[in-house]
Coordinates of C-alpha atoms and ligand atoms in Angstrom, one line a residue:
M89 CA 72.0 176.7 -88.8
G90 CA 70.0 173.7 -88.5
F91 CA 66.2 174.2 -87.8
Q92 CA 65.5 174.5 -84.1
T93 CA 62.7 174.2 -81.2
L94 CA 60.4 177.4 -80.8
R95 CA 61.1 179.9 -77.9
G96 CA 59.1 178.4 -74.7
T97 CA 58.5 175.2 -77.2
T98 CA 60.3 171.8 -75.6
D99 CA 61.5 168.5 -77.5
L100 CA 60.9 165.6 -74.9
L101 CA 63.6 162.9 -75.6
P102 CA 62.9 159.6 -74.6
D103 CA 65.3 159.6 -71.8
E104 CA 63.2 163.0 -69.5
L105 CA 59.5 160.6 -71.3
T106 CA 59.9 157.8 -69.1
R107 CA 59.6 160.5 -66.0
W108 CA 56.2 162.2 -67.6
S109 CA 54.8 158.6 -68.6
K110 CA 55.1 157.9 -64.6
V111 CA 52.9 161.3 -64.2
E112 CA 50.9 160.4 -66.8
H113 CA 49.7 157.1 -66.0
T114 CA 49.8 158.5 -62.1
V115 CA 47.0 160.9 -63.0
R116 CA 45.2 157.9 -65.3
R117 CA 45.6 155.9 -62.1
L118 CA 44.0 158.2 -59.6
A119 CA 41.7 159.9 -61.2
R120 CA 40.1 156.4 -62.0
L121 CA 40.0 155.6 -58.8
Y122 CA 37.9 158.8 -57.2
G123 CA 35.6 158.1 -60.6
Y124 CA 36.5 160.5 -63.1
R125 CA 36.9 159.3 -66.6
E126 CA 39.0 160.8 -69.8
I127 CA 38.0 163.2 -71.8
R128 CA 40.4 164.7 -74.9
T129 CA 38.9 167.5 -76.7
P130 CA 40.4 169.3 -79.9
L131 CA 43.6 171.8 -79.6
I132 CA 42.1 174.3 -81.6
E133 CA 38.9 176.0 -80.9
E134 CA 36.8 179.0 -81.7
A135 CA 38.5 182.3 -80.0
S136 CA 34.9 183.7 -78.8
L137 CA 34.5 180.2 -76.3
F138 CA 37.8 182.2 -74.5
L139 CA 36.8 185.3 -74.0
R140 CA 33.2 184.4 -72.8
S141 CA 34.4 181.8 -70.2
V142 CA 38.3 182.7 -69.2
G143 CA 37.5 186.7 -69.9
E144 CA 37.6 189.2 -72.5
T145 CA 39.8 191.2 -69.9
T146 CA 42.2 188.7 -68.5
D147 CA 45.6 188.3 -69.4
I148 CA 45.4 184.8 -71.3
V149 CA 42.6 186.1 -73.6
Q150 CA 44.1 189.6 -74.5
K151 CA 48.4 189.1 -74.7
E152 CA 48.7 185.6 -74.7
M153 CA 46.2 183.6 -76.6
F154 CA 47.7 182.3 -80.2
R155 CA 45.5 182.9 -82.3
F156 CA 45.0 183.2 -86.2
A157 CA 42.3 183.7 -89.3
D158 CA 41.7 180.1 -90.6
R159 CA 41.1 180.2 -94.9
G160 CA 37.7 180.8 -94.2
G161 CA 37.8 184.0 -91.7
Q162 CA 36.9 182.0 -88.5
E163 CA 39.2 183.6 -85.5
I164 CA 41.5 180.0 -83.8
V165 CA 43.5 179.6 -81.1
L166 CA 45.5 177.0 -80.0
R167 CA 43.8 176.5 -76.4
P168 CA 45.1 177.9 -73.8
E169 CA 43.2 175.9 -70.6
G170 CA 41.3 173.1 -70.5
T171 CA 38.3 174.1 -68.8
A172 CA 36.3 175.9 -71.4
S173 CA 37.4 173.2 -74.2
V174 CA 35.3 170.8 -71.3
V175 CA 32.2 172.6 -70.8
R176 CA 31.7 173.2 -74.3
A177 CA 31.7 169.5 -74.5
Y178 CA 30.3 169.1 -72.0
V179 CA 26.8 171.4 -73.6
E180 CA 27.8 169.7 -76.8
H181 CA 27.2 166.5 -76.3
S182 CA 24.8 167.0 -74.1
L183 CA 26.8 165.1 -71.0
D184 CA 23.9 165.8 -68.5
K185 CA 21.7 163.5 -70.3
T186 CA 24.0 160.8 -70.4
E187 CA 26.5 160.9 -67.6
G188 CA 24.4 163.0 -65.1
F189 CA 27.5 164.2 -62.8
A190 CA 30.1 164.0 -65.4
K191 CA 33.4 163.9 -64.0
L192 CA 36.1 164.0 -66.2
F193 CA 39.2 164.6 -66.7
Y194 CA 42.3 165.5 -69.3
L195 CA 46.0 165.6 -70.2
G196 CA 47.2 167.4 -72.9
A197 CA 49.4 171.0 -74.4
M198 CA 48.0 174.5 -73.6
F199 CA 49.3 177.4 -75.6
R200 CA 50.1 181.2 -74.2
A201 CA 52.2 183.2 -75.5
E202 CA 54.0 184.4 -72.3
R203 CA 56.9 185.4 -71.9
P204 CA 59.4 182.0 -71.4
Q205 CA 61.4 181.4 -68.2
A206 CA 62.6 178.9 -66.0
G207 CA 59.0 176.7 -65.0
R208 CA 57.0 179.5 -67.8
Y209 CA 56.2 177.6 -71.5
R210 CA 54.1 178.8 -74.9
Q211 CA 53.4 175.1 -75.0
F212 CA 53.0 173.3 -71.6
H213 CA 50.9 170.3 -70.8
Q214 CA 48.3 169.9 -67.8
Y215 CA 46.5 167.2 -66.3
G216 CA 43.1 169.1 -65.4
V217 CA 39.6 167.5 -63.7
E218 CA 36.4 169.1 -64.1
A219 CA 33.2 167.8 -61.7
I220 CA 30.6 168.8 -63.7
G221 CA 26.6 168.9 -62.4
S222 CA 27.3 169.5 -58.3
S223 CA 27.3 172.7 -56.1
S224 CA 27.9 170.3 -53.5
P225 CA 30.9 171.4 -51.2
W226 CA 32.1 167.9 -51.4
T227 CA 33.1 168.2 -55.0
D228 CA 35.4 170.8 -53.7
V229 CA 36.7 168.4 -51.4
E230 CA 37.3 165.6 -53.2
V231 CA 38.3 167.7 -56.3
I232 CA 41.3 169.1 -54.1
A233 CA 41.9 166.0 -52.4
L234 CA 42.6 164.4 -55.6
C235 CA 45.3 167.0 -56.7
V236 CA 46.9 166.8 -53.7
H237 CA 46.8 163.0 -53.7
I238 CA 48.0 162.9 -57.7
L239 CA 51.1 165.5 -56.6
R240 CA 52.2 163.1 -53.6
E241 CA 52.3 160.1 -55.8
C242 CA 54.2 161.8 -57.6
G243 CA 57.0 163.2 -55.3
V244 CA 55.7 166.8 -54.8
T245 CA 55.5 166.7 -50.9
D246 CA 56.6 169.4 -49.8
I247 CA 53.3 171.9 -50.7
S248 CA 51.6 174.4 -49.5
V249 CA 47.4 174.7 -50.5
W250 CA 45.8 178.0 -50.1
V251 CA 42.1 177.8 -50.0
A252 CA 39.3 181.1 -50.4
S253 CA 36.6 181.9 -50.8
M254 CA 35.8 184.2 -54.4
G255 CA 31.9 184.0 -53.7
C256 CA 29.3 184.6 -55.7
R257 CA 28.6 187.3 -58.3
K258 CA 27.2 189.4 -56.4
D259 CA 30.3 189.1 -53.6
Q260 CA 32.7 189.6 -55.9
A261 CA 31.0 193.0 -57.1
R262 CA 31.3 194.3 -53.7
S263 CA 34.8 193.3 -53.1
A264 CA 35.5 194.4 -56.7
E265 CA 33.9 197.9 -55.1
E266 CA 35.6 197.7 -51.9
L267 CA 39.2 196.6 -54.1
R268 CA 38.6 199.4 -56.4
Q269 CA 38.3 202.4 -53.8
Q270 CA 41.4 201.3 -51.7
L271 CA 43.5 201.6 -54.7
E272 CA 41.6 204.1 -56.0
P273 CA 44.4 206.9 -53.4
H274 CA 47.7 205.1 -55.3
K275 CA 46.0 206.0 -58.9
S276 CA 48.9 207.3 -60.4
T277 CA 51.6 204.9 -59.3
L278 CA 49.6 202.6 -61.8
C279 CA 50.8 201.6 -65.4
Q280 CA 48.2 202.8 -67.7
E281 CA 46.9 199.5 -67.9
C282 CA 46.0 199.5 -64.5
R283 CA 44.2 202.5 -64.5
A284 CA 41.9 201.1 -67.4
R285 CA 41.4 198.3 -64.9
L286 CA 40.7 199.8 -62.1
E287 CA 37.3 200.6 -64.6
R288 CA 37.0 197.4 -66.4
N289 CA 37.7 194.8 -64.0
V290 CA 39.6 195.5 -61.1
F291 CA 41.0 192.3 -60.2
R292 CA 43.5 192.3 -63.1
V293 CA 45.1 194.8 -61.0
L294 CA 46.2 191.6 -59.2
D295 CA 47.6 190.2 -62.1
C296 CA 49.9 192.3 -63.8
K297 CA 53.6 192.1 -64.1
Q298 CA 54.7 195.5 -63.1
P299 CA 56.3 195.5 -59.6
D300 CA 54.3 198.6 -58.7
C301 CA 51.3 197.7 -59.6
H302 CA 51.3 194.1 -58.5
A303 CA 52.6 195.3 -55.2
I304 CA 50.0 198.0 -54.5
A305 CA 47.1 195.5 -55.4
W306 CA 47.9 192.7 -53.1
K307 CA 48.7 195.2 -50.4
N308 CA 45.4 196.0 -50.3
M309 CA 43.4 193.0 -51.6
K310 CA 41.4 191.6 -48.3
L311 CA 40.1 188.1 -48.0
F312 CA 36.1 188.6 -50.0
S313 CA 33.1 189.3 -47.6
L314 CA 31.6 186.1 -48.2
C315 CA 27.5 186.7 -48.4
D316 CA 25.7 184.1 -45.8
E317 CA 25.1 180.8 -48.9
C318 CA 28.3 181.1 -49.8
A319 CA 30.0 181.6 -46.3
V320 CA 28.1 178.0 -45.2
H321 CA 29.5 176.4 -48.5
F322 CA 33.0 178.0 -47.8
D323 CA 32.9 176.8 -43.7
D324 CA 31.6 172.9 -45.0
V325 CA 34.6 172.8 -47.4
R326 CA 37.2 173.8 -44.6
R327 CA 35.1 170.9 -42.8
G328 CA 36.1 168.9 -45.3
L329 CA 39.2 169.2 -46.1
K330 CA 40.2 169.4 -42.1
E331 CA 38.4 165.9 -41.4
N332 CA 40.2 164.1 -44.4
G333 CA 43.4 165.3 -43.1
I334 CA 44.0 168.1 -46.0
A335 CA 45.9 170.6 -44.8
F336 CA 45.5 174.0 -45.9
D337 CA 46.3 178.0 -45.4
D338 CA 43.1 180.4 -45.5
T339 CA 44.4 183.6 -44.3
Q340 CA 45.7 184.1 -47.6
S341 CA 44.0 186.8 -49.8
F342 CA 43.9 185.7 -53.2
A343 CA 41.7 186.0 -56.3
R344 CA 42.0 183.3 -59.8
G345 CA 43.1 185.7 -63.2
L346 CA 40.6 183.6 -64.5
D347 CA 37.2 185.4 -65.2
Y348 CA 35.1 182.5 -64.4
Y349 CA 35.5 181.4 -60.7
T350 CA 32.4 182.0 -57.9
G351 CA 33.0 180.3 -54.5
T352 CA 35.4 178.4 -53.9
V353 CA 39.5 179.0 -55.3
F354 CA 42.8 177.3 -54.7
E355 CA 46.3 177.5 -55.3
V356 CA 49.3 174.8 -54.6
R357 CA 52.5 176.0 -54.4
A358 CA 55.5 173.7 -54.2
K359 CA 58.9 173.9 -52.6
G360 CA 61.3 174.5 -54.9
L361 CA 59.8 176.2 -58.1
G362 CA 60.8 179.9 -57.5
A363 CA 58.9 182.6 -58.8
Q364 CA 56.2 179.9 -60.9
D365 CA 55.6 178.1 -57.4
A366 CA 52.2 177.2 -58.1
V367 CA 52.0 174.0 -59.2
A368 CA 48.7 173.4 -58.8
A369 CA 45.2 175.3 -59.3
G370 CA 41.5 175.4 -59.9
G371 CA 38.2 176.4 -58.1
R372 CA 34.8 176.9 -58.1
Y373 CA 32.7 177.7 -61.5
N374 CA 29.0 177.9 -61.0
H375 CA 28.0 179.6 -64.4
L376 CA 29.9 178.4 -67.1
V377 CA 27.7 175.9 -68.0
E378 CA 25.1 177.6 -68.4
E379 CA 27.1 180.7 -70.2
L380 CA 28.0 178.6 -72.6
G381 CA 24.3 177.4 -73.4
G382 CA 23.8 174.4 -70.9
P383 CA 22.1 173.6 -68.1
A384 CA 22.2 175.6 -65.4
V385 CA 24.5 173.2 -62.8
G386 CA 27.5 174.3 -60.5
A387 CA 30.9 172.5 -61.4
V388 CA 34.5 172.8 -60.3
G389 CA 37.7 171.4 -61.2
F390 CA 41.1 172.6 -61.1
A391 CA 45.0 172.0 -63.9
A392 CA 48.1 171.3 -63.0
G393 CA 51.2 171.7 -65.3
I394 CA 53.2 168.7 -66.2
E395 CA 56.3 170.8 -66.1
R396 CA 56.0 172.2 -62.9
V397 CA 54.9 168.5 -61.1
L398 CA 58.2 167.1 -62.8
M399 CA 60.5 170.5 -61.7
A400 CA 59.1 170.5 -58.2
A401 CA 59.5 167.0 -58.3
G402 CA 63.2 167.1 -58.6
H403 CA 64.0 169.6 -56.4
Q404 CA 62.2 168.1 -53.7
G405 CA 64.4 164.2 -53.7
T406 CA 62.6 162.3 -56.0
K407 CA 64.7 160.3 -57.9
T408 CA 64.1 159.5 -61.4
P409 CA 62.9 156.0 -61.8
T410 CA 65.6 153.6 -62.3
T411 CA 63.9 151.4 -65.7
S412 CA 64.3 147.9 -64.7
R413 CA 65.7 145.2 -67.2
R414 CA 63.0 143.9 -68.9
G415 CA 62.9 141.5 -72.4
A416 CA 65.5 140.0 -74.4
Y417 CA 67.8 141.1 -76.9
I418 CA 68.9 138.4 -79.4
A419 CA 72.5 138.7 -80.9
V420 CA 73.3 137.1 -84.3
T421 CA 77.2 136.2 -85.0
N422 CA 76.4 137.1 -88.5
A423 CA 74.6 138.9 -91.3
A424 CA 73.1 135.6 -93.2
L425 CA 71.4 134.5 -89.1
I426 CA 69.1 137.9 -89.1
G427 CA 66.2 136.3 -90.8
H428 CA 66.4 133.4 -88.2
G429 CA 66.8 135.7 -85.1
F430 CA 64.0 138.7 -86.1
Q431 CA 61.6 135.3 -86.6
F432 CA 62.5 134.6 -82.6
V433 CA 62.0 138.7 -82.1
Q434 CA 58.8 138.4 -83.8
Q435 CA 57.4 135.3 -82.1
L436 CA 58.7 136.9 -78.7
R437 CA 56.4 140.2 -79.4
Q438 CA 53.4 138.5 -80.6
R439 CA 53.5 136.6 -76.9
G440 CA 53.7 140.2 -75.2
V441 CA 57.8 139.7 -74.3
C442 CA 59.9 142.9 -75.1
A443 CA 62.3 141.9 -78.2
T444 CA 64.6 143.7 -80.2
M445 CA 67.9 143.2 -82.5
D446 CA 70.2 144.7 -84.3
Y447 CA 70.2 144.6 -88.5
E448 CA 73.7 145.8 -89.4
A449 CA 76.0 142.7 -88.5
K450 CA 78.1 144.5 -86.3
S451 CA 80.5 142.9 -83.5
L452 CA 79.3 140.8 -80.7
K453 CA 81.3 142.8 -78.3
S454 CA 78.7 146.3 -80.0
Q455 CA 75.6 143.9 -79.9
F456 CA 75.9 143.4 -76.0
R457 CA 76.6 147.2 -75.5
E458 CA 73.2 147.7 -77.6
A459 CA 71.7 145.2 -75.4
D460 CA 72.9 147.3 -72.0
K461 CA 71.6 150.3 -73.4
A462 CA 68.0 148.8 -74.3
Q463 CA 67.8 147.4 -71.3
A464 CA 67.6 143.8 -71.9
Q465 CA 67.0 141.3 -69.2
F466 CA 68.3 138.9 -71.9
V467 CA 70.8 138.6 -74.4
A468 CA 70.2 135.3 -76.7
I469 CA 73.3 134.2 -78.8
L470 CA 72.7 133.4 -82.3
G471 CA 75.4 131.8 -84.2
E472 CA 76.8 129.0 -86.6
A473 CA 77.2 126.8 -83.1
E474 CA 74.0 127.1 -82.0
V475 CA 72.1 126.6 -85.4
K476 CA 74.2 123.2 -85.5
Q477 CA 73.0 122.2 -82.3
R478 CA 69.2 123.8 -82.4
A479 CA 69.6 125.7 -79.6
V480 CA 70.4 129.6 -78.1
T481 CA 72.9 130.4 -75.5
L482 CA 71.3 132.4 -73.3
K483 CA 72.4 135.3 -71.1
D484 CA 71.0 136.3 -67.8
L485 CA 72.2 140.1 -68.1
E486 CA 71.0 140.5 -64.3
K487 CA 72.0 137.1 -62.8
G488 CA 75.2 136.6 -64.8
N489 CA 74.8 132.9 -65.8
Q490 CA 74.1 131.3 -68.9
E491 CA 72.9 128.6 -70.2
A492 CA 72.0 126.2 -73.6
I493 CA 68.0 126.6 -74.4
P494 CA 67.1 124.0 -77.6
F495 CA 64.9 126.2 -79.9
D496 CA 61.6 124.8 -79.5
S497 CA 61.0 125.9 -76.4
F498 CA 62.7 128.6 -76.5
V499 CA 59.9 131.2 -76.7
D500 CA 58.1 129.3 -73.8
T501 CA 61.0 129.8 -71.6
L502 CA 61.5 133.5 -72.0
V503 CA 57.5 134.1 -72.2
Q504 CA 57.4 132.2 -68.7
R505 CA 60.9 133.8 -67.0
T506 CA 59.7 137.4 -67.8
G507 CA 56.4 137.3 -67.3
S508 CA 53.6 137.9 -70.6
S509 CA 54.1 141.8 -69.1
S510 CA 57.1 142.1 -69.8
C511 CA 56.7 145.5 -72.0
H512 CA 55.7 148.2 -69.5
Ligands
HAM829 P1 45.8 177.7 -64.1 O1 46.4 178.4 -63.1 O2 46.1 179.2 -65.6 O3 44.3 177.5 -63.9 O4 46.5 176.8 -64.4 C1 46.6 175.9 -64.0 C2 48.4 174.9 -63.7 O5 49.1 175.2 -65.2 C3 49.3 176.6 -63.0 O6 49.4 176.3 -61.6 C4 50.5 176.2 -63.8 O7 51.0 174.9 -63.0 C5 50.1 175.5 -65.3 N1 50.6 176.2 -65.7 C6 49.8 177.7 -66.1 N2 50.8 178.3 -67.3 C7 51.8 177.6 -67.7 C8 52.8 177.9 -68.7 N3 52.4 179.1 -69.3 N4 53.8 177.3 -68.3 C9 54.2 176.1 -68.0 N5 53.1 175.9 -66.7 C10 51.9 176.3 -66.6 C11 43.7 177.3 -65.1 O8 44.3 176.5 -66.5 C12 42.3 176.6 -64.8 N6 42.0 175.7 -66.3 C13 42.8 175.8 -63.7 C14 40.9 174.9 -63.5 C15 39.8 173.7 -63.7 N7 39.7 175.8 -62.8 C16 39.4 175.0 -62.7 N8 39.4 173.4 -63.6

């Protein structure tokens, strides 16, 4: 048997990538529209970056990181998420000095050693944004608005947006104590790991994959009780969302399973995704930049899983875009004409017209089949007769007509008819 992809990883074949490119294009267009600039960070990072940011007691860090020692013995991980890396880059390159308020976006592969199932993979792909350097509630509103805007344009319209505030560190300590007290009577029903979590980081019981622990924790989880400052901030966020027509549900109690969050957190759930219905999620993390050695500035962001966005768009009836015909296919009637045909192909490419041909001297019929598969708009036939008349026979596959075009004006004609942007 030949080699196969590893569990939880997938090959993205060309047909599938048409849909992926559309999402990526939408992300780039809309993120720029909102004033975000792209950043790319390495796939590998020092393990301690995620221990310090995502948190040592989280499932992501404890169980799901692909972690290894490199040849020099340094602990390396394949990044499980993007926020920590972007903040590391912000601090490392002092972006507070050059960018001021840094509004960044990213697209890329993330890795988590989870048990694979529909919508949950070991290598998955996120797009996300991080707005670093502001504590204004308007940044929270902007980030949520952008998140919803991108989903809409990707065809994910049937969504619910859950918004909550986890409060500041003091509020969190108070809420943790309340949850601990609520769970104490149920201690014997909790799994061994959750009994330890009760002491170390009680919110992690909420993420437990054991159904009993999960159910008990969520039954006892209340909305966070907020100090005055956090309550005002959260009111402003809700007002901003309302004023801008962004529907949300703030009655759901939920906590995000990464340690860096403070204040506003949100999750977007999409209809049709089943158990893994969180399509995007994010929130504010006001201490992370300082904790990683940078200035004491507020920040907020979100990330979405591209696989889940595409699954949701598919379930919600968004049609895969049909690619329209473009460019030209040069068909030659014998092997001796391949060189001549290739010159035309290259001249067209130089002028920005998508062009291809067959190099195997196949029959004209099979060349037409290939032209159709390549979604060519035109087939230019180059045979003995055409060489004699110094004119190609140009067939328009969309309109179905055929005409002779002199060699001299062939390239110009195609540039005109396809527009120079034929290859997008
Ligand atoms: P997260 O909730 O861990 O947050 O992941 C965000 C999104 O990534 C999820 O809603 C989901 O769509 C997708 N995702 C996560 N794990 C998997 C998986 N194993 N397979 C497929 N898709 C997955 C974060 O990563 C934070 N960095 C978000 C953030 C940015 N917070 C502030 N800024």
